[in-house]
mmCIF file of C-alpha atoms in Angstrom:
data_model
loop_
_atom_site.group_PDB
_atom_site.id
_atom_site.type_symbol
_atom_site.label_atom_id
_atom_site.label_comp_id
_atom_site.label_asym_id
_atom_site.label_seq_id
_atom_site.Cartn_x
_atom_site.Cartn_y
_atom_site.Cartn_z
ATOM 1 C CA MET A 1233 21.852 14.494 -6.752
ATOM 2 C CA HIS A 1234 21.861 11.897 -3.996
ATOM 3 C CA ASP A 1235 18.501 10.202 -3.471
ATOM 4 C CA PRO A 1236 18.353 9.119 0.188
ATOM 5 C CA HIS A 1237 16.571 5.932 1.152
ATOM 6 C CA THR A 1238 13.850 6.292 3.787
ATOM 7 C CA ARG A 1239 11.734 3.544 5.342
ATOM 8 C CA ILE A 1240 9.077 4.235 7.973
ATOM 9 C CA SER A 1241 6.307 2.075 9.387
ATOM 10 C CA LEU A 1242 3.032 2.286 11.277
ATOM 11 C CA SER A 1243 1.080 -0.378 13.150
ATOM 12 C CA LEU A 1244 -2.580 -0.152 12.151
ATOM 13 C CA ASP A 1245 -4.715 -0.698 15.215
ATOM 14 C CA GLY A 1246 -8.268 0.274 16.012
ATOM 15 C CA ARG A 1247 -11.456 -0.348 14.086
ATOM 16 C CA ALA A 1248 -10.930 -1.961 10.697
ATOM 17 C CA SER A 1249 -13.317 0.531 9.085
ATOM 18 C CA ASP A 1250 -11.084 3.432 10.230
ATOM 19 C CA ARG A 1251 -7.769 1.941 9.116
ATOM 20 C CA PRO A 1252 -7.829 2.945 5.417
ATOM 21 C CA ARG A 1253 -8.490 6.578 6.366
ATOM 22 C CA VAL A 1254 -5.785 6.512 9.062
ATOM 23 C CA ALA A 1255 -3.294 4.952 6.638
ATOM 24 C CA ARG A 1256 -4.097 7.465 3.865
ATOM 25 C CA ARG A 1257 -3.603 10.409 6.219
ATOM 26 C CA TRP A 1258 -0.364 8.908 7.579
ATOM 27 C CA VAL A 1259 1.091 8.435 4.070
ATOM 28 C CA ILE A 1260 0.041 11.931 2.953
ATOM 29 C CA ASP A 1261 1.620 13.435 6.085
ATOM 30 C CA ARG A 1262 4.852 11.431 5.692
ATOM 31 C CA CYS A 1263 5.181 12.459 2.034
ATOM 32 C CA ALA A 1264 4.700 16.097 3.048
ATOM 33 C CA GLU A 1265 7.360 15.757 5.763
ATOM 34 C CA LEU A 1266 9.736 14.208 3.219
ATOM 35 C CA HIS A 1267 8.946 17.022 0.736
ATOM 36 C CA LEU A 1268 7.627 14.638 -1.912
ATOM 37 C CA ASP A 1269 5.295 15.789 -4.667
ATOM 38 C CA MET A 1270 2.285 13.450 -4.855
ATOM 39 C CA GLU A 1271 0.729 15.343 -7.767
ATOM 40 C CA GLY A 1272 0.048 12.946 -10.605
ATOM 41 C CA THR A 1273 0.010 9.892 -8.361
ATOM 42 C CA ASP A 1274 -2.912 8.066 -6.861
ATOM 43 C CA LEU A 1275 -0.941 7.076 -3.781
ATOM 44 C CA PRO A 1276 -3.827 7.700 -1.311
ATOM 45 C CA VAL A 1277 -6.125 5.449 -3.373
ATOM 46 C CA LEU A 1278 -3.459 2.718 -3.529
ATOM 47 C CA VAL A 1279 -3.028 2.919 0.235
ATOM 48 C CA SER A 1280 -6.793 2.648 0.791
ATOM 49 C CA GLU A 1281 -7.096 -0.397 -1.439
ATOM 50 C CA LEU A 1282 -4.119 -2.222 0.071
ATOM 51 C CA VAL A 1283 -5.211 -1.562 3.660
ATOM 52 C CA THR A 1284 -8.850 -2.442 2.952
ATOM 53 C CA ASN A 1285 -7.745 -5.761 1.437
ATOM 54 C CA ALA A 1286 -5.613 -6.526 4.476
ATOM 55 C CA CYS A 1287 -8.514 -5.741 6.815
ATOM 56 C CA VAL A 1288 -11.014 -7.817 4.829
ATOM 57 C CA HIS A 1289 -8.879 -10.749 3.672
ATOM 58 C CA GLY A 1290 -5.841 -10.684 5.966
ATOM 59 C CA ALA A 1291 -5.200 -11.213 9.653
ATOM 60 C CA GLU A 1292 -3.791 -9.272 12.581
ATOM 61 C CA PRO A 1293 -1.375 -7.645 13.061
ATOM 62 C CA ILE A 1294 -1.462 -5.179 10.158
ATOM 63 C CA PHE A 1295 1.377 -2.757 9.415
ATOM 64 C CA ILE A 1296 1.963 -0.214 6.688
ATOM 65 C CA HIS A 1297 5.481 0.555 5.498
ATOM 66 C CA LEU A 1298 6.526 3.465 3.329
ATOM 67 C CA ASP A 1299 9.790 2.980 1.454
ATOM 68 C CA VAL A 1300 11.151 5.931 -0.516
ATOM 69 C CA ALA A 1301 14.187 5.584 -2.790
ATOM 70 C CA ASN A 1302 15.357 6.086 -6.352
ATOM 71 C CA GLY A 1303 12.461 8.310 -7.433
ATOM 72 C CA ARG A 1304 9.746 5.970 -6.264
ATOM 73 C CA VAL A 1305 7.508 5.295 -3.276
ATOM 74 C CA ARG A 1306 6.781 1.711 -2.359
ATOM 75 C CA VAL A 1307 3.837 1.187 -0.024
ATOM 76 C CA GLU A 1308 3.789 -2.191 1.704
ATOM 77 C CA VAL A 1309 0.906 -3.523 3.759
ATOM 78 C CA GLU A 1310 1.884 -6.459 5.928
ATOM 79 C CA ASP A 1311 -0.598 -8.755 7.633
ATOM 80 C CA GLY A 1312 -0.583 -12.014 9.557
ATOM 81 C CA SER A 1313 -2.256 -14.213 6.919
ATOM 82 C CA SER A 1314 -0.168 -16.342 4.561
ATOM 83 C CA VAL A 1315 -3.027 -16.544 2.020
ATOM 84 C CA MET A 1316 -1.763 -14.783 -1.092
ATOM 85 C CA PRO A 1317 -4.011 -12.267 -2.868
ATOM 86 C CA LYS A 1318 -5.525 -12.919 -6.284
ATOM 87 C CA VAL A 1319 -6.723 -10.361 -8.788
ATOM 88 C CA LYS A 1320 -10.398 -10.939 -9.502
ATOM 89 C CA ARG A 1321 -11.796 -9.899 -12.850
ATOM 90 C CA SER A 1322 -15.156 -8.807 -11.496
ATOM 91 C CA ASP A 1323 -18.339 -7.896 -13.285
ATOM 92 C CA LYS A 1324 -18.289 -4.198 -14.281
ATOM 93 C CA ARG A 1325 -21.457 -3.636 -12.236
ATOM 94 C CA SER A 1326 -19.995 -5.183 -9.092
ATOM 95 C CA THR A 1327 -19.079 -2.853 -6.236
ATOM 96 C CA VAL A 1328 -16.725 -5.347 -4.558
ATOM 97 C CA GLY A 1329 -13.691 -7.368 -5.599
ATOM 98 C CA ARG A 1330 -11.925 -4.605 -7.503
ATOM 99 C CA GLY A 1331 -9.189 -3.648 -5.023
ATOM 100 C CA LEU A 1332 -6.214 -5.347 -6.633
ATOM 101 C CA SER A 1333 -7.389 -4.429 -10.125
ATOM 102 C CA ILE A 1334 -7.338 -0.796 -8.986
ATOM 103 C CA VAL A 1335 -3.877 -1.257 -7.454
ATOM 104 C CA GLU A 1336 -2.671 -2.856 -10.697
ATOM 105 C CA ALA A 1337 -4.047 0.022 -12.786
ATOM 106 C CA LEU A 1338 -2.651 2.828 -10.600
ATOM 107 C CA SER A 1339 0.823 1.521 -9.814
ATOM 108 C CA ARG A 1340 4.003 1.167 -11.817
ATOM 109 C CA ALA A 1341 4.482 -2.246 -10.238
ATOM 110 C CA TRP A 1342 2.844 -4.291 -7.505
ATOM 111 C CA GLY A 1343 3.169 -7.715 -5.962
ATOM 112 C CA ALA A 1344 2.938 -9.903 -2.893
ATOM 113 C CA GLU A 1345 5.528 -11.838 -0.926
ATOM 114 C CA ARG A 1346 5.275 -14.282 1.931
ATOM 115 C CA THR A 1347 6.959 -13.322 5.182
ATOM 116 C CA GLY A 1348 7.746 -15.487 8.172
ATOM 117 C CA ALA A 1349 4.478 -14.529 9.851
ATOM 118 C CA GLY A 1350 2.204 -13.770 6.896
ATOM 119 C CA LYS A 1351 2.588 -11.670 3.763
ATOM 120 C CA VAL A 1352 3.342 -8.239 2.375
ATOM 121 C CA VAL A 1353 1.362 -6.764 -0.522
ATOM 122 C CA TRP A 1354 3.097 -3.795 -2.112
ATOM 123 C CA ALA A 1355 2.697 -1.204 -4.843
ATOM 124 C CA GLU A 1356 5.132 1.332 -6.291
ATOM 125 C CA VAL A 1357 4.579 4.730 -7.871
ATOM 126 C CA PRO A 1358 7.129 7.192 -9.224
ATOM 127 C CA ILE A 1359 7.535 10.315 -7.129
ATOM 128 C CA ARG A 1360 9.746 13.376 -7.159
ATOM 129 C CA PRO A 1361 10.871 15.946 -4.624
ATOM 130 C CA ALA A 1362 8.413 18.802 -4.146
ATOM 131 C CA GLY A 1363 9.262 21.773 -6.316
ATOM 132 C CA SER A 1364 11.091 19.697 -8.928
ATOM 133 C CA ASN A 1365 8.315 20.104 -11.477
ATOM 134 C CA THR A 1366 9.872 21.610 -14.586
ATOM 135 C CA THR A 1367 6.535 22.521 -16.132
ATOM 136 C CA ARG A 1368 5.693 26.172 -15.573
ATOM 137 C CA ARG A 1369 2.108 27.113 -14.894
ATOM 138 C CA GLY A 1370 0.689 30.518 -15.477
ATOM 139 C CA PRO A 1371 2.275 33.469 -17.235
ATOM 140 C CA VAL A 1372 5.992 33.964 -17.255
ATOM 141 C CA THR A 1373 6.856 37.353 -15.773
#
């Protein structure tokens, strides 16, 4: 079976507090359009964490890229700051500073790369075409 490569992008404008929600919805909608099964992935959470980090620690402009190929989805969040992210090992009671730890825990791989105008922080999760689940649920008739 041929696994086509798809790359789509969105410029995240508007209020910073709305951007994680907008990005989550955009990724969910694009995966549905591409007939990808997100069951078993935490892709919306990864998107929220990456976009929130870009809004809090990055700089304008902010873009989200969705790259689908070879049984995986790679979400990239690009921003205009060249300051590279660092994973903080925060206090378990802390409610802030956990974004990249969450990304690390939920993704197969993640990283950051400098670009000419800033950086890209990315995370990958395995994904399969919708309907390709071989596990049957419910009674066999």
